[in-house]
Short mmCIF file of C-alpha atoms in Angstrom, two decimals:
data_model
loop_
_atom_site.label_atom_id
_atom_site.label_comp_id
_atom_site.label_asym_id
_atom_site.label_seq_id
_atom_site.Cartn_x
_atom_site.Cartn_y
_atom_site.Cartn_z
CA MET W 1 3.42 -6.25 -28.73
CA LYS W 2 -0.03 -4.71 -28.56
CA LEU W 3 -1.44 -3.82 -25.16
CA THR W 4 -4.89 -2.63 -24.18
CA PRO W 5 -5.11 0.69 -22.31
CA LYS W 6 -5.72 -1.24 -19.07
CA GLU W 7 -2.63 -3.39 -19.69
CA GLU W 8 -0.57 -0.27 -20.42
CA GLU W 9 -1.76 1.28 -17.16
CA ARG W 10 -0.89 -1.90 -15.24
CA LEU W 11 2.59 -1.92 -16.78
CA THR W 12 3.09 1.72 -15.79
CA VAL W 13 2.03 1.00 -12.20
CA PHE W 14 4.35 -2.01 -12.06
CA THR W 15 7.30 -0.03 -13.42
CA ALA W 16 6.80 2.82 -10.94
CA ALA W 17 6.34 0.31 -8.11
CA GLU W 18 9.55 -1.48 -9.06
CA VAL W 19 11.44 1.83 -8.94
CA ALA W 20 9.85 2.51 -5.54
CA ARG W 21 10.81 -0.93 -4.20
CA ARG W 22 14.43 -0.45 -5.25
CA ARG W 23 14.57 3.01 -3.70
CA LYS W 24 12.97 1.80 -0.48
CA GLU W 25 15.54 -1.02 -0.25
CA ARG W 26 18.32 1.60 -0.50
CA GLY W 27 16.68 3.78 2.15
CA VAL W 28 15.59 6.51 -0.27
CA LEU W 29 12.36 8.24 0.79
CA LEU W 30 9.48 7.67 -1.61
CA SER W 31 7.71 10.47 -3.48
CA HIS W 32 3.94 10.75 -3.89
CA PRO W 33 3.75 8.83 -7.21
CA GLU W 34 6.16 6.17 -5.95
CA THR W 35 4.13 5.71 -2.78
CA VAL W 36 0.85 5.34 -4.67
CA ALA W 37 2.42 2.90 -7.16
CA TYR W 38 4.07 0.84 -4.38
CA ILE W 39 0.79 0.35 -2.50
CA SER W 40 -1.34 -0.06 -5.66
CA ASP W 41 0.93 -2.75 -7.08
CA TRP W 42 0.93 -4.61 -3.78
CA CYS W 43 -2.90 -4.56 -3.75
CA ILE W 44 -3.12 -5.76 -7.36
CA GLU W 45 -0.77 -8.67 -6.71
CA ARG W 46 -2.61 -9.75 -3.54
CA ALA W 47 -5.89 -9.75 -5.49
CA ARG W 48 -4.34 -11.98 -8.15
CA GLU W 49 -3.28 -14.35 -5.35
CA GLY W 50 -6.90 -14.58 -4.20
CA GLN W 51 -6.85 -12.51 -1.01
CA SER W 52 -10.12 -10.83 -0.06
CA VAL W 53 -10.79 -7.11 -0.31
CA ALA W 54 -10.74 -6.88 3.51
CA GLU W 55 -7.39 -8.69 3.74
CA ILE W 56 -5.88 -6.43 1.10
CA ARG W 57 -7.22 -3.28 2.72
CA SER W 58 -5.85 -4.34 6.11
CA GLY W 59 -2.44 -5.36 4.81
CA ALA W 60 -1.98 -2.28 2.64
CA THR W 61 -2.11 0.06 5.65
CA GLY W 62 0.99 -1.58 7.10
CA LEU W 63 3.26 -1.36 4.05
CA LEU W 64 4.70 2.12 4.55
CA GLY W 65 5.24 4.36 7.53
CA ARG W 66 6.05 8.06 7.65
CA GLU W 67 9.71 7.13 7.87
CA ASP W 68 9.51 5.58 4.36
CA VAL W 69 8.13 8.60 2.48
CA MET W 70 9.06 12.21 1.81
CA GLU W 71 7.72 14.97 4.02
CA GLY W 72 4.14 15.87 3.14
CA VAL W 73 3.35 12.63 1.31
CA PRO W 74 1.18 11.14 4.11
CA GLU W 75 -1.03 14.23 3.99
CA MET W 76 -1.35 14.00 0.19
CA VAL W 77 -2.23 10.30 0.18
CA ASP W 78 -5.37 10.03 2.27
CA MET W 79 -6.92 7.32 0.07
CA ILE W 80 -5.83 4.96 -2.71
CA GLN W 81 -8.31 3.20 -4.97
CA VAL W 82 -7.45 0.36 -7.33
CA GLU W 83 -9.59 -2.03 -9.36
CA PRO W 84 -7.64 -5.27 -9.44
CA MET W 85 -8.73 -8.54 -10.99
CA PHE W 86 -9.82 -11.12 -8.43
CA PRO W 87 -10.49 -14.78 -9.24
CA ASP W 88 -14.20 -13.87 -9.43
CA GLY W 89 -13.85 -10.59 -11.34
CA THR W 90 -12.81 -6.98 -10.92
CA LYS W 91 -13.55 -5.23 -7.61
CA LEU W 92 -12.81 -1.79 -6.21
CA VAL W 93 -10.35 -1.76 -3.31
CA THR W 94 -10.22 1.46 -1.29
CA VAL W 95 -7.41 1.93 1.21
CA HIS W 96 -8.01 4.84 3.59
CA ASP W 97 -5.00 6.50 5.29
CA PRO W 98 -2.50 4.04 3.79
CA ILE W 99 0.51 5.64 5.51
CA ARG W 100 0.20 5.32 9.25
CA ALA W 101 2.17 7.38 11.73
CA ASP W 102 2.44 4.28 13.92
CA SER W 103 3.23 1.78 11.16
CA VAL W 104 6.70 0.37 10.95
CA GLY W 105 6.49 -0.52 7.25
CA SER W 106 7.17 -4.08 6.19
CA GLU W 107 8.44 -5.69 3.03
CA ASP W 108 5.66 -8.28 2.86
CA GLY W 109 2.85 -5.99 3.96
CA ALA W 110 1.82 -8.18 6.86
CA GLY W 111 1.37 -5.17 9.15
CA ASP W 112 -1.91 -4.13 10.65
CA ASP W 113 -3.39 -1.43 12.83
CA THR W 114 -3.05 -3.27 16.14
CA ASN W 115 -1.45 -1.62 19.13
CA THR W 116 2.05 -3.02 19.62
CA ASP W 117 3.13 -1.19 22.77
CA GLY W 118 2.44 -4.26 24.87
CA ASP W 119 -0.34 -3.26 27.27
CA GLY W 120 -3.15 -3.21 24.71
CA GLY W 121 -4.19 0.41 24.99
CA GLU W 122 -3.55 3.80 26.45
CA GLY W 123 -7.16 4.92 26.71
CA ASP W 124 -7.90 3.16 30.01
CA ALA W 125 -7.23 6.16 32.25
CA GLU W 126 -9.43 9.20 31.73
#
């Protein structure tokens, strides 16, 4: 089997992401490379499904919380960039601060940055 360099890179990301998924399922904290691969693979697959860049960016920030990764990883991963293939071509997807302190982490990545404490915001009283 002959693969292009881009196909080899995609296979490497998938393999690392698969290891990360299995470790996460067992409750093992993810390392820096596993975290990047996990989020990158998720973004690539959503692009192939036809989601927009904005939808991918929003969903990617809810995949992992601090409780899912090793100490120090959130500080090392301040941005992830991937160039997945969309139905209309390749586009750059940039995910800023992909590991949120307030994110719960979800298997399907449906999380977002909304406040979930019930009252809608703490900044009302100054």
